[in-house]
mmCIF file of C-alpha atoms and ligand atoms in Angstrom:
data_model
loop_
_atom_site.group_PDB
_atom_site.id
_atom_site.type_symbol
_atom_site.label_atom_id
_atom_site.label_comp_id
_atom_site.label_asym_id
_atom_site.label_seq_id
_atom_site.Cartn_x
_atom_site.Cartn_y
_atom_site.Cartn_z
ATOM 1 C CA MET H 923 -46.918 76.466 209.883
ATOM 2 C CA SER H 924 -45.716 76.732 206.557
ATOM 3 C CA ALA H 925 -42.651 78.713 205.426
ATOM 4 C CA PHE H 926 -43.192 82.333 206.300
ATOM 5 C CA SER H 927 -44.857 82.160 210.285
ATOM 6 C CA GLU H 928 -41.795 79.954 210.640
ATOM 7 C CA LEU H 929 -39.828 82.501 209.473
ATOM 8 C CA ILE H 930 -41.425 85.138 211.661
ATOM 9 C CA GLY H 931 -43.489 82.882 214.854
ATOM 10 C CA SER H 932 -46.933 82.696 215.562
ATOM 11 C CA LEU H 933 -48.827 85.407 216.182
ATOM 12 C CA GLU H 934 -50.396 83.632 219.443
ATOM 13 C CA GLU H 935 -47.347 83.903 221.433
ATOM 14 C CA ARG H 936 -47.286 87.705 221.065
ATOM 15 C CA GLY H 937 -49.741 88.308 223.655
ATOM 16 C CA ARG H 938 -52.798 90.468 224.057
ATOM 17 C CA GLY H 939 -52.996 93.964 221.692
ATOM 18 C CA PRO H 940 -54.215 94.153 217.721
ATOM 19 C CA LEU H 941 -53.964 91.682 215.306
ATOM 20 C CA TYR H 942 -52.176 94.163 213.060
ATOM 21 C CA GLN H 943 -49.739 95.260 215.864
ATOM 22 C CA LYS H 944 -48.174 91.680 216.570
ATOM 23 C CA LEU H 945 -47.986 90.870 212.294
ATOM 24 C CA GLN H 946 -46.199 94.285 212.373
ATOM 25 C CA GLN H 947 -43.695 93.710 215.270
ATOM 26 C CA ALA H 948 -42.891 89.895 214.279
ATOM 27 C CA ILE H 949 -41.972 91.172 210.123
ATOM 28 C CA ARG H 950 -40.087 94.373 212.207
ATOM 29 C CA GLU H 951 -38.431 92.120 214.466
ATOM 30 C CA ALA H 952 -37.179 89.407 211.575
ATOM 31 C CA ILE H 953 -35.958 92.935 209.583
ATOM 32 C CA GLN H 954 -33.816 93.519 212.568
ATOM 33 C CA ASN H 955 -32.989 90.085 212.772
ATOM 34 C CA ARG H 956 -31.948 89.674 209.373
ATOM 35 C CA VAL H 957 -34.036 87.058 209.097
ATOM 36 C CA LEU H 958 -35.559 88.649 206.585
ATOM 37 C CA THR H 959 -32.668 90.444 204.219
ATOM 38 C CA PRO H 960 -33.159 93.124 201.897
ATOM 39 C CA ASP H 961 -34.860 92.539 199.032
ATOM 40 C CA GLU H 962 -35.932 89.501 200.062
ATOM 41 C CA ALA H 963 -40.287 89.343 199.020
ATOM 42 C CA LEU H 964 -42.890 88.742 201.040
ATOM 43 C CA PRO H 965 -45.655 86.571 200.286
ATOM 44 C CA PRO H 966 -48.695 87.825 198.775
ATOM 45 C CA GLU H 967 -51.254 89.622 201.020
ATOM 46 C CA ARG H 968 -53.819 86.903 200.158
ATOM 47 C CA ASP H 969 -51.397 83.954 201.068
ATOM 48 C CA LEU H 970 -50.353 86.011 204.726
ATOM 49 C CA ALA H 971 -54.001 86.216 205.610
ATOM 50 C CA GLU H 972 -54.439 82.448 205.093
ATOM 51 C CA GLU H 973 -51.514 81.455 206.620
ATOM 52 C CA PHE H 974 -51.663 84.088 209.794
ATOM 53 C CA ALA H 975 -55.636 83.731 209.838
ATOM 54 C CA VAL H 976 -56.509 86.756 209.989
ATOM 55 C CA SER H 977 -58.178 88.920 207.438
ATOM 56 C CA ARG H 978 -56.791 90.883 204.760
ATOM 57 C CA ILE H 979 -57.294 94.345 205.476
ATOM 58 C CA THR H 980 -55.604 93.003 208.784
ATOM 59 C CA VAL H 981 -52.810 92.362 206.955
ATOM 60 C CA ARG H 982 -53.030 95.522 204.653
ATOM 61 C CA LYS H 983 -52.750 97.640 208.099
ATOM 62 C CA ALA H 984 -49.621 95.930 209.155
ATOM 63 C CA LEU H 985 -47.605 95.866 205.870
ATOM 64 C CA ASP H 986 -48.723 99.826 205.651
ATOM 65 C CA GLY H 987 -47.473 101.051 208.516
ATOM 66 C CA LEU H 988 -44.338 99.155 207.327
ATOM 67 C CA VAL H 989 -44.120 100.779 204.762
ATOM 68 C CA GLY H 990 -44.684 104.301 206.343
ATOM 69 C CA GLU H 991 -41.797 103.368 208.809
ATOM 70 C CA GLY H 992 -39.349 102.455 205.824
ATOM 71 C CA LEU H 993 -38.974 99.106 206.771
ATOM 72 C CA LEU H 994 -40.831 97.701 203.486
ATOM 73 C CA THR H 995 -41.608 98.775 200.058
ATOM 74 C CA ARG H 996 -44.125 98.128 197.345
ATOM 75 C CA ARG H 997 -43.030 97.419 193.944
ATOM 76 C CA GLN H 998 -46.169 97.872 191.453
ATOM 77 C CA GLY H 999 -47.618 94.578 190.273
ATOM 78 C CA ALA H 1000 -44.370 92.782 191.480
ATOM 79 C CA GLY H 1001 -45.870 92.258 195.235
ATOM 80 C CA THR H 1002 -43.981 93.695 198.689
ATOM 81 C CA PHE H 1003 -39.985 93.159 199.568
ATOM 82 C CA VAL H 1004 -38.189 94.488 202.198
ATOM 83 C CA ALA H 1005 -36.359 97.368 201.841
ATOM 84 C CA ALA H 1006 -33.201 97.626 200.097
ATOM 85 C CA ARG H 1007 -32.251 101.260 199.816
ATOM 86 C CA VAL H 1008 -32.577 102.634 203.240
ATOM 87 C CA GLU H 1009 -36.096 104.482 203.099
ATOM 88 C CA LYS H 1010 -35.485 106.830 205.934
ATOM 89 C CA ASN H 1011 -39.017 108.715 207.602
ATOM 90 C CA PHE H 1012 -38.059 112.596 206.631
ATOM 91 C CA ALA H 1013 -40.559 113.626 209.413
ATOM 92 C CA LYS H 1014 -39.058 111.490 212.375
ATOM 93 C CA LEU H 1015 -36.840 112.716 214.953
ATOM 94 C CA SER H 1016 -34.328 109.952 214.712
ATOM 95 C CA SER H 1017 -30.924 109.336 214.885
ATOM 96 C CA PHE H 1018 -28.590 107.833 212.010
ATOM 97 C CA THR H 1019 -27.839 104.741 214.827
ATOM 98 C CA GLU H 1020 -31.546 104.956 215.464
ATOM 99 C CA ASP H 1021 -32.595 104.837 211.967
ATOM 100 C CA MET H 1022 -29.877 101.655 211.243
ATOM 101 C CA ILE H 1023 -30.294 99.670 214.238
ATOM 102 C CA SER H 1024 -34.137 99.306 213.286
ATOM 103 C CA ARG H 1025 -32.976 97.919 210.015
ATOM 104 C CA GLY H 1026 -30.908 95.074 210.803
ATOM 105 C CA ARG H 1027 -27.733 97.541 209.985
ATOM 106 C CA THR H 1028 -24.854 98.435 212.011
ATOM 107 C CA PRO H 1029 -23.945 101.526 212.550
ATOM 108 C CA ARG H 1030 -20.456 102.852 212.305
ATOM 109 C CA SER H 1031 -18.577 106.082 212.382
ATOM 110 C CA GLU H 1032 -15.179 106.942 211.299
ATOM 111 C CA TRP H 1033 -14.245 110.608 213.060
ATOM 112 C CA LEU H 1034 -12.718 113.426 210.208
ATOM 113 C CA LYS H 1035 -12.835 116.062 213.352
ATOM 114 C CA ARG H 1036 -13.908 116.580 216.582
ATOM 115 C CA ALA H 1037 -12.803 119.973 218.306
ATOM 116 C CA GLU H 1038 -13.833 122.487 220.273
ATOM 117 C CA GLY H 1039 -13.830 126.084 219.117
ATOM 118 C CA ALA H 1040 -15.596 129.566 218.832
ATOM 119 C CA VAL H 1041 -18.917 129.759 217.081
ATOM 120 C CA THR H 1042 -18.439 130.996 213.201
ATOM 121 C CA PRO H 1043 -20.484 133.638 212.100
ATOM 122 C CA GLU H 1044 -22.624 131.426 210.141
ATOM 123 C CA GLU H 1045 -23.115 129.023 213.227
ATOM 124 C CA SER H 1046 -24.354 131.880 215.476
ATOM 125 C CA MET H 1047 -27.011 132.491 213.162
ATOM 126 C CA VAL H 1048 -28.127 129.638 212.817
ATOM 127 C CA LEU H 1049 -27.583 128.408 216.481
ATOM 128 C CA GLY H 1050 -28.479 131.309 217.559
ATOM 129 C CA LEU H 1051 -25.467 131.836 219.837
ATOM 130 C CA SER H 1052 -23.776 135.285 220.658
ATOM 131 C CA PRO H 1053 -20.476 135.164 219.547
ATOM 132 C CA GLY H 1054 -17.790 134.034 221.662
ATOM 133 C CA THR H 1055 -20.110 130.669 222.709
ATOM 134 C CA ALA H 1056 -18.501 127.880 223.153
ATOM 135 C CA VAL H 1057 -19.053 125.130 220.234
ATOM 136 C CA TYR H 1058 -18.320 121.086 219.653
ATOM 137 C CA ARG H 1059 -17.961 120.421 216.156
ATOM 138 C CA PHE H 1060 -17.956 116.476 214.995
ATOM 139 C CA ASN H 1061 -17.710 115.385 211.732
ATOM 140 C CA ARG H 1062 -17.721 112.016 210.652
ATOM 141 C CA ILE H 1063 -17.999 109.421 207.619
ATOM 142 C CA ARG H 1064 -21.383 107.333 208.998
ATOM 143 C CA PHE H 1065 -21.164 103.477 207.784
ATOM 144 C CA ALA H 1066 -23.939 101.161 207.747
ATOM 145 C CA ASP H 1067 -22.287 97.423 207.586
ATOM 146 C CA ASP H 1068 -19.454 98.263 205.881
ATOM 147 C CA ALA H 1069 -20.711 100.880 203.620
ATOM 148 C CA PRO H 1070 -20.373 104.299 203.619
ATOM 149 C CA MET H 1071 -23.790 106.186 203.818
ATOM 150 C CA ALA H 1072 -23.229 109.919 204.849
ATOM 151 C CA LEU H 1073 -21.052 112.240 205.755
ATOM 152 C CA GLU H 1074 -22.302 114.219 208.652
ATOM 153 C CA TYR H 1075 -20.750 118.371 209.754
ATOM 154 C CA SER H 1076 -22.583 118.681 213.176
ATOM 155 C CA THR H 1077 -21.836 122.258 215.724
ATOM 156 C CA VAL H 1078 -23.647 121.730 218.780
ATOM 157 C CA PRO H 1079 -23.496 124.439 221.755
ATOM 158 C CA GLY H 1080 -21.012 124.085 224.303
ATOM 159 C CA PHE H 1081 -24.011 123.930 227.332
ATOM 160 C CA SER H 1082 -25.379 120.658 226.020
ATOM 161 C CA LEU H 1083 -22.205 118.362 226.119
ATOM 162 C CA PRO H 1084 -20.295 118.107 229.603
ATOM 163 C CA SER H 1085 -17.413 117.499 227.307
ATOM 164 C CA ILE H 1086 -15.814 116.629 223.908
ATOM 165 C CA GLU H 1087 -14.823 113.032 225.077
ATOM 166 C CA ALA H 1088 -18.821 112.722 225.906
ATOM 167 C CA VAL H 1089 -19.656 111.599 222.515
ATOM 168 C CA GLY H 1090 -19.173 108.334 221.553
ATOM 169 C CA PRO H 1091 -20.679 106.494 218.635
ATOM 170 C CA SER H 1092 -24.528 108.215 219.044
ATOM 171 C CA LEU H 1093 -23.773 111.992 219.468
ATOM 172 C CA TYR H 1094 -27.657 111.726 220.038
ATOM 173 C CA GLU H 1095 -26.948 109.282 222.936
ATOM 174 C CA ALA H 1096 -24.825 111.658 224.508
ATOM 175 C CA LEU H 1097 -27.156 114.738 224.386
ATOM 176 C CA ALA H 1098 -29.915 112.600 225.804
ATOM 177 C CA ALA H 1099 -27.452 111.678 228.327
ATOM 178 C CA ASN H 1100 -26.860 115.575 229.147
ATOM 179 C CA GLY H 1101 -30.841 116.047 229.334
ATOM 180 C CA CYS H 1102 -29.792 117.591 225.789
ATOM 181 C CA ARG H 1103 -31.354 115.541 222.948
ATOM 182 C CA PRO H 1104 -33.386 117.692 220.403
ATOM 183 C CA ALA H 1105 -37.081 117.755 220.998
ATOM 184 C CA ARG H 1106 -37.966 119.323 217.563
ATOM 185 C CA ALA H 1107 -36.093 120.365 214.305
ATOM 186 C CA LEU H 1108 -36.696 122.416 211.096
ATOM 187 C CA GLN H 1109 -35.087 120.132 207.920
ATOM 188 C CA ARG H 1110 -34.119 121.632 204.570
ATOM 189 C CA LEU H 1111 -33.598 119.233 201.872
ATOM 190 C CA ARG H 1112 -31.278 120.018 198.427
ATOM 191 C CA ALA H 1113 -29.871 118.143 195.896
ATOM 192 C CA VAL H 1114 -25.874 118.225 195.774
ATOM 193 C CA LEU H 1115 -23.352 116.850 192.828
ATOM 194 C CA PHE H 1116 -20.387 115.337 195.805
ATOM 195 C CA THR H 1117 -17.236 117.133 195.218
ATOM 196 C CA PRO H 1118 -14.075 114.918 194.576
ATOM 197 C CA GLU H 1119 -13.019 114.716 198.455
ATOM 198 C CA GLN H 1120 -16.277 114.113 199.788
ATOM 199 C CA ALA H 1121 -16.295 111.554 196.877
ATOM 200 C CA ALA H 1122 -13.814 109.829 197.917
ATOM 201 C CA LEU H 1123 -14.767 109.520 201.653
ATOM 202 C CA LEU H 1124 -17.922 107.700 200.360
ATOM 203 C CA GLN H 1125 -16.108 105.478 197.938
ATOM 204 C CA ILE H 1126 -17.896 106.911 195.130
ATOM 205 C CA LYS H 1127 -17.342 109.155 191.908
ATOM 206 C CA ALA H 1128 -16.701 112.747 192.079
ATOM 207 C CA GLY H 1129 -19.884 113.901 190.440
ATOM 208 C CA ASP H 1130 -22.092 111.497 192.010
ATOM 209 C CA PRO H 1131 -25.468 112.970 193.211
ATOM 210 C CA GLY H 1132 -26.480 113.147 196.712
ATOM 211 C CA LEU H 1133 -28.929 114.610 198.825
ATOM 212 C CA LEU H 1134 -28.244 117.611 201.224
ATOM 213 C CA ILE H 1135 -30.412 117.829 204.612
ATOM 214 C CA GLU H 1136 -29.526 120.560 206.900
ATOM 215 C CA ARG H 1137 -31.295 119.976 210.436
ATOM 216 C CA ARG H 1138 -31.721 122.574 212.942
ATOM 217 C CA GLY H 1139 -32.373 120.799 216.191
ATOM 218 C CA PHE H 1140 -34.042 122.717 219.497
ATOM 219 C CA LEU H 1141 -34.854 121.794 223.154
ATOM 220 C CA GLY H 1142 -38.143 122.166 224.538
ATOM 221 C CA ASP H 1143 -37.668 125.647 226.161
ATOM 222 C CA GLY H 1144 -36.730 126.574 222.372
ATOM 223 C CA ARG H 1145 -32.691 126.876 222.577
ATOM 224 C CA ALA H 1146 -30.978 125.252 219.303
ATOM 225 C CA VAL H 1147 -29.075 122.615 220.262
ATOM 226 C CA GLU H 1148 -28.046 121.305 217.054
ATOM 227 C CA PHE H 1149 -26.774 122.348 213.137
ATOM 228 C CA THR H 1150 -26.160 119.257 211.160
ATOM 229 C CA GLN H 1151 -25.296 118.620 207.872
ATOM 230 C CA SER H 1152 -26.164 115.575 206.217
ATOM 231 C CA TYR H 1153 -24.616 114.707 202.837
ATOM 232 C CA TYR H 1154 -26.498 111.134 201.893
ATOM 233 C CA ARG H 1155 -25.280 108.796 199.230
ATOM 234 C CA GLY H 1156 -28.069 109.673 196.035
ATOM 235 C CA ASP H 1157 -27.891 105.751 195.214
ATOM 236 C CA ALA H 1158 -28.668 104.685 198.971
ATOM 237 C CA TYR H 1159 -31.412 106.216 200.357
ATOM 238 C CA ASP H 1160 -35.310 107.401 199.648
ATOM 239 C CA PHE H 1161 -37.095 109.707 202.045
ATOM 240 C CA VAL H 1162 -40.523 109.224 203.078
ATOM 241 C CA ALA H 1163 -42.973 111.375 204.611
ATOM 242 C CA GLU H 1164 -46.651 110.808 205.290
ATOM 243 C CA LEU H 1165 -48.968 113.796 204.284
ATOM 244 C CA ASN H 1166 -52.577 114.226 204.906
ATOM 245 C CA THR H 1167 -54.988 116.993 204.815
ATOM 246 C CA GLN H 1168 -55.769 117.776 207.698
ATOM 247 C CA ALA H 1169 -55.233 121.812 208.186
ATOM 248 C CA SER H 1170 -52.442 123.216 210.613
HETATM 249 C C1 16G A 802 -29.314 112.051 211.697
HETATM 250 C C2 16G A 802 -29.806 113.590 211.754
HETATM 251 C C3 16G A 802 -28.775 114.198 212.295
HETATM 252 C C4 16G A 802 -28.429 113.424 213.957
HETATM 253 C C5 16G A 802 -27.682 112.162 213.689
HETATM 254 C C6 16G A 802 -27.215 111.962 215.021
HETATM 255 C C7 16G A 802 -31.090 113.599 210.211
HETATM 256 C C8 16G A 802 -31.295 114.130 208.517
HETATM 257 N N1 16G A 802 -29.589 114.084 210.357
HETATM 258 O O1 16G A 802 -28.600 111.554 210.874
HETATM 259 O O2 16G A 802 -29.047 115.175 212.278
HETATM 260 O O3 16G A 802 -26.920 114.580 214.260
HETATM 261 O O4 16G A 802 -28.651 111.399 212.982
HETATM 262 O O5 16G A 802 -26.610 110.560 215.025
HETATM 263 O O6 16G A 802 -31.784 112.719 209.864
HETATM 264 P P1 16G A 802 -26.300 109.885 216.172
HETATM 265 O O7 16G A 802 -27.268 109.896 217.134
HETATM 266 O O8 16G A 802 -26.140 108.091 215.561
HETATM 267 O O9 16G A 802 -25.102 109.938 215.850
#
């Protein structure tokens, strides 16, 4: 075996299934286990094809999928690299915890607030709750390893959790345990400049650019179950989405 297959292992050991998926899985695991690290270059497609005895079409298909997942990035004329900035799929209903683990990063949060209260007029509008309904609010700084990545302000209706203590490191895990993980969501994205307070929490400069994503999550039965405002550092994130021409 030559260098790259020594890193990611051979495809024969991966059992059945299409070759491109086996190659994809091997590279995905190597990124998750930090065998391949951010900014590391992959060998040219031609070399990969030769090394794994597969066609270039297979290699291209495998890499395309990983670029779509945000794990790899292509640079014009330079090749394919392990993504360094977090490339987040804008159209995927994943959690921060899942996003970071899939990239071999360790998610961590610092609580800014964890409170129970009555819905505000704005929350009652976005969550479709009647005035006076109980909600939980969770405000957090979200870290990847030791780097602060985002500020998140979440409100969920009282019925979605058994208690405020139910939320540990992951809000979605707690909602899922109660059968209330969002099944569908609407998102809105907007550019922001960080205020001095927000910038201090994220260890950046006041006025640095960021992205605000508002997510409204719904259960299968249509009830709103989450309203979250996520402020992402502009220097740490790229948002990617796959588009196609199919009529909707
Ligand atoms: C993501 C979601 C956010 C959700 C959070 C849960 C976006 C834009 N936002 O940050 O709506 O509340 O994940 O993450 O993706 P957790 O389960 O790790 O707490």
